[in-house]
Short mmCIF file of C-alpha atoms in Angstrom, two decimals:
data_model
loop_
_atom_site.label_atom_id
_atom_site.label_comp_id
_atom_site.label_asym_id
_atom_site.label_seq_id
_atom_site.Cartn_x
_atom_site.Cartn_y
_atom_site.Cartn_z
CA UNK A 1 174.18 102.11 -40.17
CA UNK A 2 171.97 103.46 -42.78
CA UNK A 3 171.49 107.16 -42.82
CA UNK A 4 167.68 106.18 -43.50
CA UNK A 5 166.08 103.22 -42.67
CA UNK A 6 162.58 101.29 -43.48
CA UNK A 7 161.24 97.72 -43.52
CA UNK A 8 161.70 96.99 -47.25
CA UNK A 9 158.00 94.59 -46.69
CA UNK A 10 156.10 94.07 -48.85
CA UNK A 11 152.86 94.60 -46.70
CA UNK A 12 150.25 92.55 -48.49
CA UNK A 13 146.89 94.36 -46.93
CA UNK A 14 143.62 93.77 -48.43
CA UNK A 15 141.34 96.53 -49.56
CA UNK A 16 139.81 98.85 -46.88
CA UNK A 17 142.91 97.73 -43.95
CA UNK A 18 144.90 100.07 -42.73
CA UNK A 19 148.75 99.99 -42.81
CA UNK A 20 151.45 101.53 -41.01
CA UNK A 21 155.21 102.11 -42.63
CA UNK A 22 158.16 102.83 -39.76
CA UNK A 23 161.62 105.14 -40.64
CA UNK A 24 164.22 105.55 -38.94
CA UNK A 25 167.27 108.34 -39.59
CA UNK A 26 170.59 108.88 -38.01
CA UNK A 27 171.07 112.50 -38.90
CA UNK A 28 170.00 114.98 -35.85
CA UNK A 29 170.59 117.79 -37.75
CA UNK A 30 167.48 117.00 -40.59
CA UNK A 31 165.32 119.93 -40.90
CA UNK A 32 162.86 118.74 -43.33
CA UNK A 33 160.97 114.90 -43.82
CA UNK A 34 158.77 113.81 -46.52
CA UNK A 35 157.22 111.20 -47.54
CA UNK A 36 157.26 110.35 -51.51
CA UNK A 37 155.44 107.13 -53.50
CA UNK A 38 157.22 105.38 -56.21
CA UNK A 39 155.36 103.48 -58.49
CA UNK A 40 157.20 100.58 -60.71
CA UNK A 41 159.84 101.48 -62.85
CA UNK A 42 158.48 105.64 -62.67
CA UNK A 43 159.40 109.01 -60.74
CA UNK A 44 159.09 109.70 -57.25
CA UNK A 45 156.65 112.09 -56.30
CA UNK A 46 156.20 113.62 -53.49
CA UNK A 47 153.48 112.36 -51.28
CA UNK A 48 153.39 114.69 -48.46
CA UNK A 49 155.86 116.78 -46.08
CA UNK A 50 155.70 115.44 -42.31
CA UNK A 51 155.75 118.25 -39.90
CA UNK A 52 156.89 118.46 -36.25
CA UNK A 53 153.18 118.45 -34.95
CA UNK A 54 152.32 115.60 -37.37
CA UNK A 55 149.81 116.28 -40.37
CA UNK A 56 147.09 114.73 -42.25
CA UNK A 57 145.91 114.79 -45.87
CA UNK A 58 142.98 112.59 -46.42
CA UNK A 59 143.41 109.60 -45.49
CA UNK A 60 147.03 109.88 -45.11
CA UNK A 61 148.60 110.58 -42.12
CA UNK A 62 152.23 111.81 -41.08
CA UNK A 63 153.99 111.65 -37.87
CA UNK A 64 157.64 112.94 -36.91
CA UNK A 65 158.60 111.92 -33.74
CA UNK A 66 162.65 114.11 -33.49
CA UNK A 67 163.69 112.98 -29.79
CA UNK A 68 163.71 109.08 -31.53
CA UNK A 69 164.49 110.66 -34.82
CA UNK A 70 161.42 108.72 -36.16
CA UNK A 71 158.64 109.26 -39.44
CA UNK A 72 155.79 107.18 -39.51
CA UNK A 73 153.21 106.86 -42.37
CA UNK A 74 149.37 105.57 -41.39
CA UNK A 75 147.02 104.60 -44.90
CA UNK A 76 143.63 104.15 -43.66
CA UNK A 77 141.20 102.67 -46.05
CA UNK A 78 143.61 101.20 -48.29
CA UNK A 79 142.96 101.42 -51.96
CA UNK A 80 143.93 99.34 -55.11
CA UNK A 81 145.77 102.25 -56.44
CA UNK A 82 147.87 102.53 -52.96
CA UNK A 83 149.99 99.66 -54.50
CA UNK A 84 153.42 101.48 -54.59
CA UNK A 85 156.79 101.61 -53.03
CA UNK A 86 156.68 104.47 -50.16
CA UNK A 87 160.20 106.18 -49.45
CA UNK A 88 160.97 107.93 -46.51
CA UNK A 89 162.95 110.94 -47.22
CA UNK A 90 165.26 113.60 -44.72
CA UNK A 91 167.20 116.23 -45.69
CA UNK A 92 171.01 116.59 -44.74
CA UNK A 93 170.80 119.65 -42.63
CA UNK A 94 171.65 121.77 -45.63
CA UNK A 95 170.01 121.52 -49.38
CA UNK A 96 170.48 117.61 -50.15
CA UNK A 97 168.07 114.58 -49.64
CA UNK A 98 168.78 111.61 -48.53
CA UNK A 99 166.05 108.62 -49.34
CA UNK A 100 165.31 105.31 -47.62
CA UNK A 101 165.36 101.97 -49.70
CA UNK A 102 161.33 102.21 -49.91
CA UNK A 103 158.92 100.24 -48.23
CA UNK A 104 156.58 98.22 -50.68
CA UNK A 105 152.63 97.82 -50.37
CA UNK A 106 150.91 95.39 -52.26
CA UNK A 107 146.93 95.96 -51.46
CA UNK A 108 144.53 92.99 -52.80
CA UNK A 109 140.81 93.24 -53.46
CA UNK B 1 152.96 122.10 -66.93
CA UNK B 2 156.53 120.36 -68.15
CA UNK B 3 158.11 120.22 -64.96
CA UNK B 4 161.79 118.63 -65.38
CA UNK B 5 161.80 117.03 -68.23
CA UNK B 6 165.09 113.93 -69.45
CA UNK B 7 166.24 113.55 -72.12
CA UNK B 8 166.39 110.51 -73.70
CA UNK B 9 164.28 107.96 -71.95
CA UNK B 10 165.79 105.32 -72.78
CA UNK B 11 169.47 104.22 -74.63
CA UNK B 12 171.34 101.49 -75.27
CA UNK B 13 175.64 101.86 -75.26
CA UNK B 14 178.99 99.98 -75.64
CA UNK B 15 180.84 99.98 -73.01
CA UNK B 16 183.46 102.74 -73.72
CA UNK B 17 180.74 104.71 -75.66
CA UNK B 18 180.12 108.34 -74.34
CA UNK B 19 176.91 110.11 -74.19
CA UNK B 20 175.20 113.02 -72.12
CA UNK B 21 172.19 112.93 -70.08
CA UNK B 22 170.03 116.20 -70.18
CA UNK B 23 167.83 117.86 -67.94
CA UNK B 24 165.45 121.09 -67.67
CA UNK B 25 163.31 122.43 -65.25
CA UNK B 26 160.67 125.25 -65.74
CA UNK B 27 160.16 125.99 -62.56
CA UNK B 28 162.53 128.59 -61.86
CA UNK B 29 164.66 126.28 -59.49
CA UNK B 30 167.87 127.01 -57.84
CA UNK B 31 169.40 123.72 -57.19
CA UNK B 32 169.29 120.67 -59.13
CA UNK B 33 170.31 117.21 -58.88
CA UNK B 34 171.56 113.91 -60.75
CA UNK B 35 170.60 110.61 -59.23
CA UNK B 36 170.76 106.74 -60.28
CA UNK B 37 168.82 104.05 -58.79
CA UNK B 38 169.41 100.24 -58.90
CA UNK B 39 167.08 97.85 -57.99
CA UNK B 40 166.55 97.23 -54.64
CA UNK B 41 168.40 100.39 -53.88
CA UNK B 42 167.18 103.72 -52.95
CA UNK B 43 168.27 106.89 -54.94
CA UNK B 44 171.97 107.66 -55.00
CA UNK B 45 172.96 111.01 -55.53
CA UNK B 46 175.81 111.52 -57.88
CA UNK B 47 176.14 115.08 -58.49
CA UNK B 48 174.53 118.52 -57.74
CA UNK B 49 173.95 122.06 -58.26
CA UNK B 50 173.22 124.05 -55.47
CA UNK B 51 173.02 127.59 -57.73
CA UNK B 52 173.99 128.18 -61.13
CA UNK B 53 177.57 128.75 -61.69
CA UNK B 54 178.17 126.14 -58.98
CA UNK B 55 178.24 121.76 -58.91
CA UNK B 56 179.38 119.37 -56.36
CA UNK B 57 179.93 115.97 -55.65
CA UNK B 58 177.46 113.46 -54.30
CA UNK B 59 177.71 110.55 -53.34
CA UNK B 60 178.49 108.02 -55.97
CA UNK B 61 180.28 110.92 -58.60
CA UNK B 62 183.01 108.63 -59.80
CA UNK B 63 182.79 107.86 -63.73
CA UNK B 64 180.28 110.71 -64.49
CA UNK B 65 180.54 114.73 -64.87
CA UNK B 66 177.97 117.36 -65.07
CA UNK B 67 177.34 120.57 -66.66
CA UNK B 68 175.18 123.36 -65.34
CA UNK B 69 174.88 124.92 -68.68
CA UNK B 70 172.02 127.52 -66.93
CA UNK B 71 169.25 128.09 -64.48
CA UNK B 72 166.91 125.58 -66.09
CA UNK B 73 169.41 122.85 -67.56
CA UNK B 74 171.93 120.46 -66.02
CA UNK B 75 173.24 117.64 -68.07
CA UNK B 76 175.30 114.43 -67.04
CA UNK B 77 178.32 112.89 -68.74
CA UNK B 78 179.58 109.52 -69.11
CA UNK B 79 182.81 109.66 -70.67
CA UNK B 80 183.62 105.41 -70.64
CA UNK B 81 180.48 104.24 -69.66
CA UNK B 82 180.86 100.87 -67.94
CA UNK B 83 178.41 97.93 -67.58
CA UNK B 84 178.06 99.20 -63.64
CA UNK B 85 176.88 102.37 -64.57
CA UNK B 86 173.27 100.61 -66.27
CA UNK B 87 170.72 102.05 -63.94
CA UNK B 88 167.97 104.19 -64.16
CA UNK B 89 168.77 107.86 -63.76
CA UNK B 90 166.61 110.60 -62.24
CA UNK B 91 166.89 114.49 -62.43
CA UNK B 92 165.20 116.94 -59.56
CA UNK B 93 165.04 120.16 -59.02
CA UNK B 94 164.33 122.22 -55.75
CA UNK B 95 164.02 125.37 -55.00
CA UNK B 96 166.31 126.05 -51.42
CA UNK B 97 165.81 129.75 -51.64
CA UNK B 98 162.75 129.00 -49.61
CA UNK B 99 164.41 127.63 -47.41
CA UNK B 100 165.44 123.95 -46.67
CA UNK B 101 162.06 122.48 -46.33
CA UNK B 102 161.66 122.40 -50.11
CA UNK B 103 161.07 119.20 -51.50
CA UNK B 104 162.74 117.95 -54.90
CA UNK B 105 160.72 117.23 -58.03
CA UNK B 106 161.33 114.16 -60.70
CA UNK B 107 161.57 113.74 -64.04
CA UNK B 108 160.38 111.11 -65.79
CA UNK B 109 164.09 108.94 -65.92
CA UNK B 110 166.82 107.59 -68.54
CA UNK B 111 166.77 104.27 -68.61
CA UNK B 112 170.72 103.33 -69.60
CA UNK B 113 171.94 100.10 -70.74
CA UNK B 114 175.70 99.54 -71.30
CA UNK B 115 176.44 96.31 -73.01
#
């Protein structure tokens, strides 16, 4: 099993839908999630932290649920520029990452 | 604002050629860290450095070595690179003195291509 796992997709959503991405990790002893966005052939960067009471940053919103050691990511109002691979990220317990495969999102006008 | 910055961004080698990644963050970061990512794949870490003076094995070390020359620099080595070793390559940096919930900034890659 995977230490992190996601739907690979691609989620083809038109402009405006909203989309949800699923991850699941095998590691109870994670501290620390985040979500980062990958754009073709560039860096990660870091898209937002997901905390244990679930946070929101515009129209972005993060949930951690620990007792089913599961993230979720919710994109309302999809945009154009949302088009990006979106990898789920946990830490080991101690000072490393470990990163999912990526989910892709393809949104069309 | 640099950031972490890799050098080069892109090369070409024989396979049995040698050649050194580098990597510096301004940032005043503690640990740093060496991945490669193939497509399809998520980010495999190879090597990292938790503190200066200190580096450790990730999980896909074999064929490369690194260098934590100081605070702000840590540099990867190919010694007989291999056609399996083309990838792209990313450098972070994070700084764990915070406290675990740090997360790890990107340069901009090395795109390597053994022949």
């Amino acid at each position: 099993r995977k230490e992190v796992e996601q739907d690979p997709g691609p989620f083809n959503v038109p402009e405006g839908a909203t989309v949800a991405f699923n991850c699941t990790y095998s590691n109870s002893a994670s501290q620390s999630f985040f979500w980062y966005r990958q754009d073709c052939r560039k860096e990660p960067k870091l898209l937002m932290s997901v905390y244990s009471s679930g946070n929101e940053d515009g129209r972005f919103t993060a949930q951690l649920n620990r007792a089913s050691q599961y993230i979720s990511l919710l994109i309302r109002d999809s945009k154009l520029s949302d088009s990006a691979t979106y990898l789920c990220v946990v830490n080991d317990g101690y000072n490393k990452l470990i990163f999912g495969a990526g989910t892709r999102l393809a949104v069309h006008p | 604002n640099a950031g972490v910055t890799q050098t080069p961004k892109f090369q070409v080698l024989k396979t049995g050629q040698s050649m050194t990644l580098q990597c510096a963050q301004d940032m005043n970061h503690n640990s740093m860290y060496w991945y490669r990512q193939d497509p399809g794949m998520g980010l495999r870490l190879i090597y990292y450095s938790a503190s200066e003076g200190t580096t450790d094995k990730g999980e896909v070390p074999n064929g490369y070595n690194v260098s934590r020359l100081n605070k702000r620099e840590f540099s990867l080595r190919l010694e007989s690179a291999a056609p399996s070793q083309t990838s792209v390559y990313f450098c972070a940096s994070s700084d764990y003195s915070r406290g675990n919930n740090q997360p790890q900034h990107f340069g901009d890659g090395t795109r390597l291509s053994i022949l």
